[in-house]
Tab-separated table of C-alpha atoms in Angstrom:
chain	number	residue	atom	x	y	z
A	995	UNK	CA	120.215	82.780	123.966
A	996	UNK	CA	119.246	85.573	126.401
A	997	UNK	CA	120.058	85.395	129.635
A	998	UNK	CA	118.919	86.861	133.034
A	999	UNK	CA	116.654	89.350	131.216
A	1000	UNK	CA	113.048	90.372	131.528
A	1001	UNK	CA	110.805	90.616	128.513
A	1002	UNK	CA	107.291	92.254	128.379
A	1003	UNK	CA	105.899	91.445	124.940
A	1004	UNK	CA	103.306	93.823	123.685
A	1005	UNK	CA	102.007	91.340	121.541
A	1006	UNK	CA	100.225	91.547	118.153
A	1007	UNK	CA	97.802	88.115	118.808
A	1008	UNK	CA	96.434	86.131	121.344
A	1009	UNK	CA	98.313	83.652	122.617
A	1010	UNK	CA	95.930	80.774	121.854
A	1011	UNK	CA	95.513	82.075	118.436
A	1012	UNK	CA	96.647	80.804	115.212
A	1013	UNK	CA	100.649	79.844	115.823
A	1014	UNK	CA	102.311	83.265	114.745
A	1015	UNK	CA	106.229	84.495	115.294
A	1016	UNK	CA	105.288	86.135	118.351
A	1017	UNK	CA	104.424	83.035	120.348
A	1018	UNK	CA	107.608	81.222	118.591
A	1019	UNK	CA	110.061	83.238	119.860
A	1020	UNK	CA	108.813	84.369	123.386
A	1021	UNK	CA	108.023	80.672	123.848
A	1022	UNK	CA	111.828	79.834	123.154
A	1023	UNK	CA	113.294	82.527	125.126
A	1024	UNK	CA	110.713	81.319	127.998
A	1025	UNK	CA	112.352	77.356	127.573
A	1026	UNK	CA	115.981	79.695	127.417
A	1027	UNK	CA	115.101	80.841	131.372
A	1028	UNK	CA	114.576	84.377	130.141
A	1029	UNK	CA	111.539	85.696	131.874
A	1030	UNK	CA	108.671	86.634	129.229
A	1031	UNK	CA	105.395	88.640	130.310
A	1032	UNK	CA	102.947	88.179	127.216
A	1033	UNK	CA	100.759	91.273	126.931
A	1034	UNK	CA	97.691	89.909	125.405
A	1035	UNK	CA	96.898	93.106	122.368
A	1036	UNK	CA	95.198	95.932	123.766
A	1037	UNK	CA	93.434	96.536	120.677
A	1038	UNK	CA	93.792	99.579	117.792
A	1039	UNK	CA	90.078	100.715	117.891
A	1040	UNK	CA	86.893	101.292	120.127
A	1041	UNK	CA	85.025	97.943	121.514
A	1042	UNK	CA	82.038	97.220	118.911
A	1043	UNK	CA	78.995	94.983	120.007
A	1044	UNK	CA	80.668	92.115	117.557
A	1045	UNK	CA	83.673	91.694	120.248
A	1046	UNK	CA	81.628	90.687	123.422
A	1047	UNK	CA	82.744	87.122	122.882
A	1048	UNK	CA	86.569	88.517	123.102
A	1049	UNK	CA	85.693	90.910	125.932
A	1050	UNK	CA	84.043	87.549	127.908
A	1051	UNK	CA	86.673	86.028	127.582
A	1052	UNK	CA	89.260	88.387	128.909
A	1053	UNK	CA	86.996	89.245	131.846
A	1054	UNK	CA	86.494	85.292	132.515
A	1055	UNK	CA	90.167	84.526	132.431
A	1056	UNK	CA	91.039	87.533	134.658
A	1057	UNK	CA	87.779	87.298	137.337
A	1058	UNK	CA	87.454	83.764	137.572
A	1059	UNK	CA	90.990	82.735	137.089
A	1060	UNK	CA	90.697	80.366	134.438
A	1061	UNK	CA	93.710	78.213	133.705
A	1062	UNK	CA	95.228	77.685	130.160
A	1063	UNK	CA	94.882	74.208	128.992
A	1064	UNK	CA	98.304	74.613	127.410
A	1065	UNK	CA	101.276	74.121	129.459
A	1066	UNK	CA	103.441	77.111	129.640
A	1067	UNK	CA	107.173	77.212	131.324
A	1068	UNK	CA	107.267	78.590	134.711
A	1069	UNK	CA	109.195	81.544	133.371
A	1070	UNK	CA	106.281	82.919	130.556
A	1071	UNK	CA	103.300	84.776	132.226
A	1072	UNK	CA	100.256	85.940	129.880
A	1073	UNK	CA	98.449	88.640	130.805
A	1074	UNK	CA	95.334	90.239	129.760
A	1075	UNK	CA	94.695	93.761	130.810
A	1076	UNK	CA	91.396	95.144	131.561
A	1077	UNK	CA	92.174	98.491	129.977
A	1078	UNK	CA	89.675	101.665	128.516
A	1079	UNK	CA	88.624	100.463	125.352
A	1080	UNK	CA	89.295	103.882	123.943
A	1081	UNK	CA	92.518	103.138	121.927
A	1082	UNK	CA	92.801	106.772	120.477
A	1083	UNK	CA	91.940	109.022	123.790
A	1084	UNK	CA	95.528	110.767	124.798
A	1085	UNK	CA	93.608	110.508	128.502
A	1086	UNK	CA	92.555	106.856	128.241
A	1087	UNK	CA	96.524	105.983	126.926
A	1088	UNK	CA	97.702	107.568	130.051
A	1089	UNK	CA	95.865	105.373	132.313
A	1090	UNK	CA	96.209	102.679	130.284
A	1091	UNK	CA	99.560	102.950	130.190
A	1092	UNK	CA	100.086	103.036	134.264
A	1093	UNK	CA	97.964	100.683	134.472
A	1094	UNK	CA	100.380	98.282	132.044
A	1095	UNK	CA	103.742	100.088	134.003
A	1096	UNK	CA	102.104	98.924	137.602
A	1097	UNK	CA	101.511	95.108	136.112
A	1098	UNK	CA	105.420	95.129	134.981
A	1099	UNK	CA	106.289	96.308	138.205
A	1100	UNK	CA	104.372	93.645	139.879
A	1101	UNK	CA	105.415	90.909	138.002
A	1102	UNK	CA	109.276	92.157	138.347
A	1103	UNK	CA	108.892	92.683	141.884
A	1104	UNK	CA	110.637	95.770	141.637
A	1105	UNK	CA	110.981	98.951	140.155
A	1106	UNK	CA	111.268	98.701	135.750
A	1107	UNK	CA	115.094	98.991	135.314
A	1108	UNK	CA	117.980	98.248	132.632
A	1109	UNK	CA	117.401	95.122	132.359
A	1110	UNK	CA	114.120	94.669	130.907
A	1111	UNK	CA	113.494	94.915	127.244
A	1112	UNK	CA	109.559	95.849	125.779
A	1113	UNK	CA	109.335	94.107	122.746
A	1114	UNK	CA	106.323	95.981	120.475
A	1115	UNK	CA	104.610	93.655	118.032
A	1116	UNK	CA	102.212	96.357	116.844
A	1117	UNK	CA	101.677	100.053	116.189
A	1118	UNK	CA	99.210	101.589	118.601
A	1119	UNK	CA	99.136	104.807	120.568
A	1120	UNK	CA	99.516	102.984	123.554
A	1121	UNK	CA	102.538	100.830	122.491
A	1122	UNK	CA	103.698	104.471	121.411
A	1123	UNK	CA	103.054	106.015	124.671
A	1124	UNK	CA	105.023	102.857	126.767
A	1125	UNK	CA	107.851	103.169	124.434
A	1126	UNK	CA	108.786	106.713	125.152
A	1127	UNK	CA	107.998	105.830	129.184
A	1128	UNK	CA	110.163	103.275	129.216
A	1129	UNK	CA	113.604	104.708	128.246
A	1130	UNK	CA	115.676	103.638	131.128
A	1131	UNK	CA	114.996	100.062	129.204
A	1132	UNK	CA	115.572	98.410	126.396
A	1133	UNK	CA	113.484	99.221	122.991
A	1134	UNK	CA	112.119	96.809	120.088
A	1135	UNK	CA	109.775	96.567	117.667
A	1136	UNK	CA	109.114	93.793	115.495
A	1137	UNK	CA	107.545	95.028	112.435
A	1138	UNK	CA	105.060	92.077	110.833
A	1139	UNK	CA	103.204	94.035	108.282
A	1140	UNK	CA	102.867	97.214	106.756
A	1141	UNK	CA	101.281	99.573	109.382
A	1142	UNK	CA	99.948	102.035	106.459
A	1143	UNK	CA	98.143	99.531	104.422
A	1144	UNK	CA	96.593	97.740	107.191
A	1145	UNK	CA	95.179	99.974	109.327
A	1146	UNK	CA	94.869	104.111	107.542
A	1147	UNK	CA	94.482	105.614	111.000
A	1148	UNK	CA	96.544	108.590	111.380
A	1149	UNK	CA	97.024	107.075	115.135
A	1150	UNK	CA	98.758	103.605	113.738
A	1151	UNK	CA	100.781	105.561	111.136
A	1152	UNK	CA	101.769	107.846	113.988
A	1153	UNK	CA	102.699	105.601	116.315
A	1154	UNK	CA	104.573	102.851	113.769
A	1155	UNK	CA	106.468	106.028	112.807
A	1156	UNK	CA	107.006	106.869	116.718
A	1157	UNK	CA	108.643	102.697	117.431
A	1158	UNK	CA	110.392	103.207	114.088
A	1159	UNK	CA	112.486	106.214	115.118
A	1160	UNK	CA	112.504	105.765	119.086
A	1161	UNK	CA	113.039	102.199	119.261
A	1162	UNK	CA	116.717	100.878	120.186
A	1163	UNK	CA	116.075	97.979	117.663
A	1164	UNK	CA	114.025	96.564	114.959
A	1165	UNK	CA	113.467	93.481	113.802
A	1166	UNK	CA	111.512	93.164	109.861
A	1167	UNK	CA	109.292	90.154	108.802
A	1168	UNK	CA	110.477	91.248	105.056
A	1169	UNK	CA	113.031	92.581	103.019
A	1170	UNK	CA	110.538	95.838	102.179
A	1171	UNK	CA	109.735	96.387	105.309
A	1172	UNK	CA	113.332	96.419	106.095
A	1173	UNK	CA	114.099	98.640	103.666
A	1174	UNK	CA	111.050	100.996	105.239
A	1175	UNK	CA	112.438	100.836	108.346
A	1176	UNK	CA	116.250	102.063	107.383
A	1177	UNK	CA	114.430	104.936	106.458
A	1178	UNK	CA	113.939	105.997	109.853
A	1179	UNK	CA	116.355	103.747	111.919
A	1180	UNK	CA	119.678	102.342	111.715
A	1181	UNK	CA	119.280	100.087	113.900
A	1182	UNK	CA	116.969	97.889	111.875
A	1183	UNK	CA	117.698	94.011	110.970
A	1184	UNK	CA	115.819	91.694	108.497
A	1185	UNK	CA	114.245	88.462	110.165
A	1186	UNK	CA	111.735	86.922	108.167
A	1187	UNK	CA	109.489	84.037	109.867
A	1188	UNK	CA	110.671	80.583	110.200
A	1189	UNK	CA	110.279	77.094	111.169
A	1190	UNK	CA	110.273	75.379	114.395
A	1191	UNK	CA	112.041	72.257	112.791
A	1192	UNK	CA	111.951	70.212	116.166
A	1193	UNK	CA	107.953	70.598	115.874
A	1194	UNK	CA	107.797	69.840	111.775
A	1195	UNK	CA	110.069	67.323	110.925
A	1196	UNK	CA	108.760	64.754	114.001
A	1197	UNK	CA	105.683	65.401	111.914
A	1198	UNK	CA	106.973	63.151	109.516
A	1199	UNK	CA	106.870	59.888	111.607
A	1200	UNK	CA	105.203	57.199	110.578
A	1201	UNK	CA	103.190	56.034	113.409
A	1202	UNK	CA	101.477	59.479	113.701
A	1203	UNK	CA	98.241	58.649	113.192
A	1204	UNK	CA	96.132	60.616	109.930
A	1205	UNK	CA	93.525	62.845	111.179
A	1206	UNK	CA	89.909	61.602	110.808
A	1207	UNK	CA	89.113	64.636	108.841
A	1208	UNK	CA	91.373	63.168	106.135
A	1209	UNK	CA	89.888	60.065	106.404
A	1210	UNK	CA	88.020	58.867	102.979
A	1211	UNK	CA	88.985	61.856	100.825
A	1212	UNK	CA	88.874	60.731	97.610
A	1213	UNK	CA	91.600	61.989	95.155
A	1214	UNK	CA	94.805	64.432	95.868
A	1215	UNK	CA	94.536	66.802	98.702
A	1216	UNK	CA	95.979	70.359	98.207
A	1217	UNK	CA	96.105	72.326	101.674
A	1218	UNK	CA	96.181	75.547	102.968
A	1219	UNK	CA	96.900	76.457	107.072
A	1220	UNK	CA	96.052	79.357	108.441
A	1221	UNK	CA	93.869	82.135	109.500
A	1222	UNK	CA	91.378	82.499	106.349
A	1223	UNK	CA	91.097	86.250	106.747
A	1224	UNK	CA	90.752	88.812	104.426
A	1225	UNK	CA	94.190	88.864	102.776
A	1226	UNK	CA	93.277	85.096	101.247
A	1227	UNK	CA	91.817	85.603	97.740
A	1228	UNK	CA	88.637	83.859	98.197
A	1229	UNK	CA	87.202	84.354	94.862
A	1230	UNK	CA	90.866	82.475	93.458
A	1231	UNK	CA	90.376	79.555	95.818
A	1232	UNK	CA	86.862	78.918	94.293
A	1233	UNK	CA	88.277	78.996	90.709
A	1234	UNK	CA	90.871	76.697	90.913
A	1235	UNK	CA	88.167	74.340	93.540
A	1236	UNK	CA	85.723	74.330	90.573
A	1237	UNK	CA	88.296	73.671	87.702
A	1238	UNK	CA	89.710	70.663	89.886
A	1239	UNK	CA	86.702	68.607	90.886
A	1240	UNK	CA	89.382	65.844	91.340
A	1241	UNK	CA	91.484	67.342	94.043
A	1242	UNK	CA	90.401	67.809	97.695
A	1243	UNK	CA	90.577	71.152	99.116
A	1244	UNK	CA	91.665	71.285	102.492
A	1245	UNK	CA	91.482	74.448	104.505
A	1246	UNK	CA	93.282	74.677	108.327
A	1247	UNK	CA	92.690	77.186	110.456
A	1248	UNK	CA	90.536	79.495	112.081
A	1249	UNK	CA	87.879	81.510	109.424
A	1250	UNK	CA	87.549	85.666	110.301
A	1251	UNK	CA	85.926	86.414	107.139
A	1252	UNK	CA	83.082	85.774	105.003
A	1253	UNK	CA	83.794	81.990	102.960
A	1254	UNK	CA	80.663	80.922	101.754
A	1255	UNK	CA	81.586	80.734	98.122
A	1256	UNK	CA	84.071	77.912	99.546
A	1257	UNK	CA	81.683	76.282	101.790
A	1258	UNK	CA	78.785	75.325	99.087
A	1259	UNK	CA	81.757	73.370	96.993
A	1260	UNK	CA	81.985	70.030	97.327
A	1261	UNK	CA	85.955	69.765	97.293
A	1262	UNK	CA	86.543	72.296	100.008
A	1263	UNK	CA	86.937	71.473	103.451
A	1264	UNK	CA	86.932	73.799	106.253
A	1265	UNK	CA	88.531	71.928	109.026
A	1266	UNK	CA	88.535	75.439	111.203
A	1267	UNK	CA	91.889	76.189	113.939
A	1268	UNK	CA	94.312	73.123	115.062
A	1269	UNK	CA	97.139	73.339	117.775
A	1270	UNK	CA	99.948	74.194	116.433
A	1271	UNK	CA	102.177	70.530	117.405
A	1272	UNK	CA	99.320	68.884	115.500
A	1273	UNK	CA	99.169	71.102	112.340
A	1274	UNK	CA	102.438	68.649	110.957
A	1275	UNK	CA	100.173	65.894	110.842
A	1276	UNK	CA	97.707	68.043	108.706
A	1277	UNK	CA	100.104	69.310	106.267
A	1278	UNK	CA	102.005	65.905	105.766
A	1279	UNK	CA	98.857	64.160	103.838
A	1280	UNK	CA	98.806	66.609	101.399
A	1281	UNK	CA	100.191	66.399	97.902
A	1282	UNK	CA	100.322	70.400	97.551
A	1283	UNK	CA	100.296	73.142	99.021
A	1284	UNK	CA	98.700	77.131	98.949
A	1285	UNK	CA	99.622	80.298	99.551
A	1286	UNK	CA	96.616	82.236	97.355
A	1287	UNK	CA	96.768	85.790	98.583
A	1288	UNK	CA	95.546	88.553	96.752
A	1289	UNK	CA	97.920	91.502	96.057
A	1290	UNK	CA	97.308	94.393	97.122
A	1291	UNK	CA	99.427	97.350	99.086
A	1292	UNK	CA	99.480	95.080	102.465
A	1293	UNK	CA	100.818	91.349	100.656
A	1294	UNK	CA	103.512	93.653	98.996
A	1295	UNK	CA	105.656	93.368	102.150
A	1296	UNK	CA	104.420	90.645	103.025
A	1297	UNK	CA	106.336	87.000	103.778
A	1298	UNK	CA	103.870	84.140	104.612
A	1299	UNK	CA	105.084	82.333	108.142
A	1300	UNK	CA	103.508	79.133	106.822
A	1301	UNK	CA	105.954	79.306	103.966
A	1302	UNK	CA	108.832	77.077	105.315
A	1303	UNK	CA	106.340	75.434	107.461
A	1304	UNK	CA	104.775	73.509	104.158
A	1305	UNK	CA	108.475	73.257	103.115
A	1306	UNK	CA	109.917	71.318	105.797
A	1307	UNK	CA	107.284	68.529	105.106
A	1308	UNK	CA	108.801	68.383	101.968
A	1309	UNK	CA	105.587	69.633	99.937
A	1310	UNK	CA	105.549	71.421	96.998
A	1311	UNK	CA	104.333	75.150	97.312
A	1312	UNK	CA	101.976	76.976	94.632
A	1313	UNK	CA	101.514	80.600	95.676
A	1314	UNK	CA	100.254	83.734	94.400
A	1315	UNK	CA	103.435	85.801	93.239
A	1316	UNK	CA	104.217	88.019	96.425
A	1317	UNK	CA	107.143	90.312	95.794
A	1318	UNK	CA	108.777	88.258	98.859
A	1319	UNK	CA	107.833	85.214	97.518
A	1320	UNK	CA	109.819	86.213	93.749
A	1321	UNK	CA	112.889	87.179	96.581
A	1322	UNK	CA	111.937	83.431	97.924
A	1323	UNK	CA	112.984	81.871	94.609
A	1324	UNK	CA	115.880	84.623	93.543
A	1325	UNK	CA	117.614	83.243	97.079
A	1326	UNK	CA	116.702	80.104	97.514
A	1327	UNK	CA	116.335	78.305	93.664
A	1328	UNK	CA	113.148	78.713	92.095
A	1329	UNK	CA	111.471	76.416	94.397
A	1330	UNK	CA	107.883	78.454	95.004
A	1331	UNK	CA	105.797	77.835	91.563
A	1332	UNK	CA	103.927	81.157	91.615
A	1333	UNK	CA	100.780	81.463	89.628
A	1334	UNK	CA	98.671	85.192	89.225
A	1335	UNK	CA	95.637	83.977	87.745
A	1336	UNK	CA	93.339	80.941	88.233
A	1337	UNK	CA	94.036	79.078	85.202
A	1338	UNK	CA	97.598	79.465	86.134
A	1339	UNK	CA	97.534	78.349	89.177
A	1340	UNK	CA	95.538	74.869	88.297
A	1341	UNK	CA	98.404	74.360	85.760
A	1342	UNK	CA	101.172	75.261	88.849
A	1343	UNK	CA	99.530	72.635	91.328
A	1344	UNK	CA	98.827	69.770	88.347
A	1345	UNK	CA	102.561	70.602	87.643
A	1346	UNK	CA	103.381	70.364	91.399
A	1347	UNK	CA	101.920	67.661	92.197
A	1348	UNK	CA	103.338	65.597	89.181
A	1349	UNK	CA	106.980	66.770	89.815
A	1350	UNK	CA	107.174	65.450	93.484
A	1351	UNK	CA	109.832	63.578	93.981
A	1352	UNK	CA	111.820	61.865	96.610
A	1353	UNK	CA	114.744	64.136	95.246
A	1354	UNK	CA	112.451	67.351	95.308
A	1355	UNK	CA	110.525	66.840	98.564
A	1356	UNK	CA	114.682	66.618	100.128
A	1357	UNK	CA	115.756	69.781	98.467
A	1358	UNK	CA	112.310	71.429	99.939
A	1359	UNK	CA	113.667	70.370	103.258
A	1360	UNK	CA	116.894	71.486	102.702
A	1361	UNK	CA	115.956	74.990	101.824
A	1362	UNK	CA	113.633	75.204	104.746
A	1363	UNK	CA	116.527	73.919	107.430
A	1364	UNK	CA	118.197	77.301	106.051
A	1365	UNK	CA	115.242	79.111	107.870
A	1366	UNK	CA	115.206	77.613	111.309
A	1367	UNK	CA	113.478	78.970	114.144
A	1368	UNK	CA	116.308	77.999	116.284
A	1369	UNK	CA	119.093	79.796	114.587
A	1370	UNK	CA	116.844	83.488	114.000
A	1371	UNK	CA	116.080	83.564	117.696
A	1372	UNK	CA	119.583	82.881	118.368
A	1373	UNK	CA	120.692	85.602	115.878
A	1374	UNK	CA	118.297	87.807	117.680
A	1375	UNK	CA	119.583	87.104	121.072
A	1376	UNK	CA	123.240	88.320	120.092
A	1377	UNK	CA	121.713	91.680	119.092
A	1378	UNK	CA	119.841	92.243	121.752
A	1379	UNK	CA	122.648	91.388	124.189
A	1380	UNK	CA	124.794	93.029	122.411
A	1381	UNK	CA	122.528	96.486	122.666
A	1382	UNK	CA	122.593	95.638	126.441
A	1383	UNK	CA	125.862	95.292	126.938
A	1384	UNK	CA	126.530	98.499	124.671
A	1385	UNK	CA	124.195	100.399	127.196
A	1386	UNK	CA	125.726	99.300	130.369
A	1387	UNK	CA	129.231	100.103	129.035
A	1388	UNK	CA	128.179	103.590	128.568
A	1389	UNK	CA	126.155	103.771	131.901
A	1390	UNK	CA	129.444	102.603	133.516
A	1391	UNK	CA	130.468	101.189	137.240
């Protein structure tokens, strides 16, 4: 693991948002002793009247001071800057950016040197901008998703194509976006999303207790955790709700789009966002569970975190067929059932749900300890030493 190194994360999410990569791995290299400065995301467009409840909050934490309610180790800081909300104005960037430089410096205590890496979790002219300031450091971007199909500014494709090239290493969520990123950088290395095992497999205890929104469901549950944002096919979840009156639809996690097909059936249940350390206890009282994504140009690269999440509970997994999902199976055994259509995925979950044995719900867990958090940050550590040491050796005495 990392050691006696400073990190500033440009991160993708919030911290208190749904449990993403980002947080995994700077909150492991935080437990390591490796100093971490979260940099709450500084957004990729202009401030509309729908965020004032985000723009509160910032304010509020940085005014008034507001604790977290989560505890944090001594050595992670998160930080939210109060920046122009002009994302794509060359003249706000440059303030923005010293404004970001003089926090770093503050938290360091000392002028940015060698021994600090920025790790970018998103494309943005700003993350651009502190990349190419930042030189005497090192460079990373973590590529999550596909920067052209999720956001067509020519600003974001600009910029991802700006950390691609200039960057001193990336890390891919997916095998495609690996192979995108070869394209423009050598130095590019596939880790896709894994699972904190130490978190998911105390899940399976017996004296946790079952959460009271379980309570009195009648029939099989089949579950789904996560953001319910517009990459979940919505109109899919209703069709295969409908066609299974008896099986209870259980949806985790915070809701960013619109769901009221979902809401007026009587079979779904929208149980909203959970803490991550209690999402286990969630996901080990049901008898199946969903990845239903639609496909599209942004799914195509991408590989669901959740994925060996469900798996280390030892539940069955019925998914929509991602192109990293088909890799899934190819590697690891054929143990996704992937359905493209409603009526095939009612038959994939009937299926699932029937197969589930003591035998299968082991070789689940198997697979998943073959994608533990612990060993990918590890993995990542040795390259990212290994690119500091490589830079000091050339420096010299």
């Amino acid at each position: 693991m990392l050691k006696d190194r400073h990190i500033v994360c440009l991160a993708g999410c919030e911290w208190d948002f749904t449990w993403q990569p980002t947080q995994e791995i700077m909150l492991r290299l935080a437990q390591a002793g490796t100093r971490v400065l979260y940099v709450q995301p500084t957004g990729t467009r202009s401030v509309r009247l729908s965020d004032w409840r985000r723009v509160w909050e910032r304010l509020r934490t940085k005014v008034a001071g507001v604790r977290r309610a989560s505890s944090l180790p001594s050595a992670l800081t998160i930080y939210a800057p109060l920046i122009l909300p002009f994302p794509h104005s060359r003249l706000a960037c440059g303030i923005n950016r010293r404004i970001i430089l003089r926090t770093v410096r503050k938290w360091l205590g000392r002028d940015i040197g060698p021994d600090v890496l920025f790790w970018f979790y998103f494309p943005s002219p700003l993350n651009a901008d502190l990349m190419r300031a930042g030189k005497i450091c090192l460079t990373l971007y973590q590529i999550m998703s596909s920067a052209e199909a999720a956001r067509a500014n020519p600003g974001i494709v600009e910029a991802n194509d700006a950390l691609l090239q200039g960057c001193d290493l990336i890390f891919a969520n997916s095998r495609r976006l690996w192979e995108q990123a070869q394209r423009h950088n050598p130095c590019a290395h596939l880790f896709r999303a894994g699972v904190n095992l130490e978190v998911f497999e105390a899940g399976t205890g017996p004296d946790l207790p079952k959460p009271a929104e379980l309570e009195g469901l009648a029939g099989p549950v089949v579950g789904y955790v996560g953001a319910l944002h517009e990459w979940v096919d919505v109109e899919l979840l209703r069709q295969v709700a409908v066609s299974m009156p008896d099986r209870q639809f259980v949806l985790v996690g915070p809701i960013v789009r619109e769901v009221e097909a979902l809401r007026r059936l009587p079979n779904v249940h929208l149980i909203g966002q959970k803490a991550h350390g209690e999402i286990p206890r969630y996901v080990r009282h049901f008898d199946a569970c969903i990845i239903p994504y639609v496909r599209n140009a942004y799914t195509e690269t991408t590989y669901p975190a959740k994925l060996n999440e469900y798996l280390a509970l030892g539940k069955p997994v019925v998914a929509t067929p991602l192109p990293e999902l088909a890799d899934y199976n190819r590697e690891f055994g054929e143990v996704l059932r992937l359905a493209g259509d409603a009526p095939a995925f009612v038959k994939a979950l009937r299926e699932a749900m029937a197969d589930t044995t003591p035998a299968m719900q082991e070789l689940y867990r198997n697979v998943a300890r073959q994608n533990s958090w612990a060993e990918i940050v590890e993995d990542m550590s040795r390259l990212i030493d290994e690119r500091f040491q490589a830079r000091a050796h050339r420096a010299g005495p």
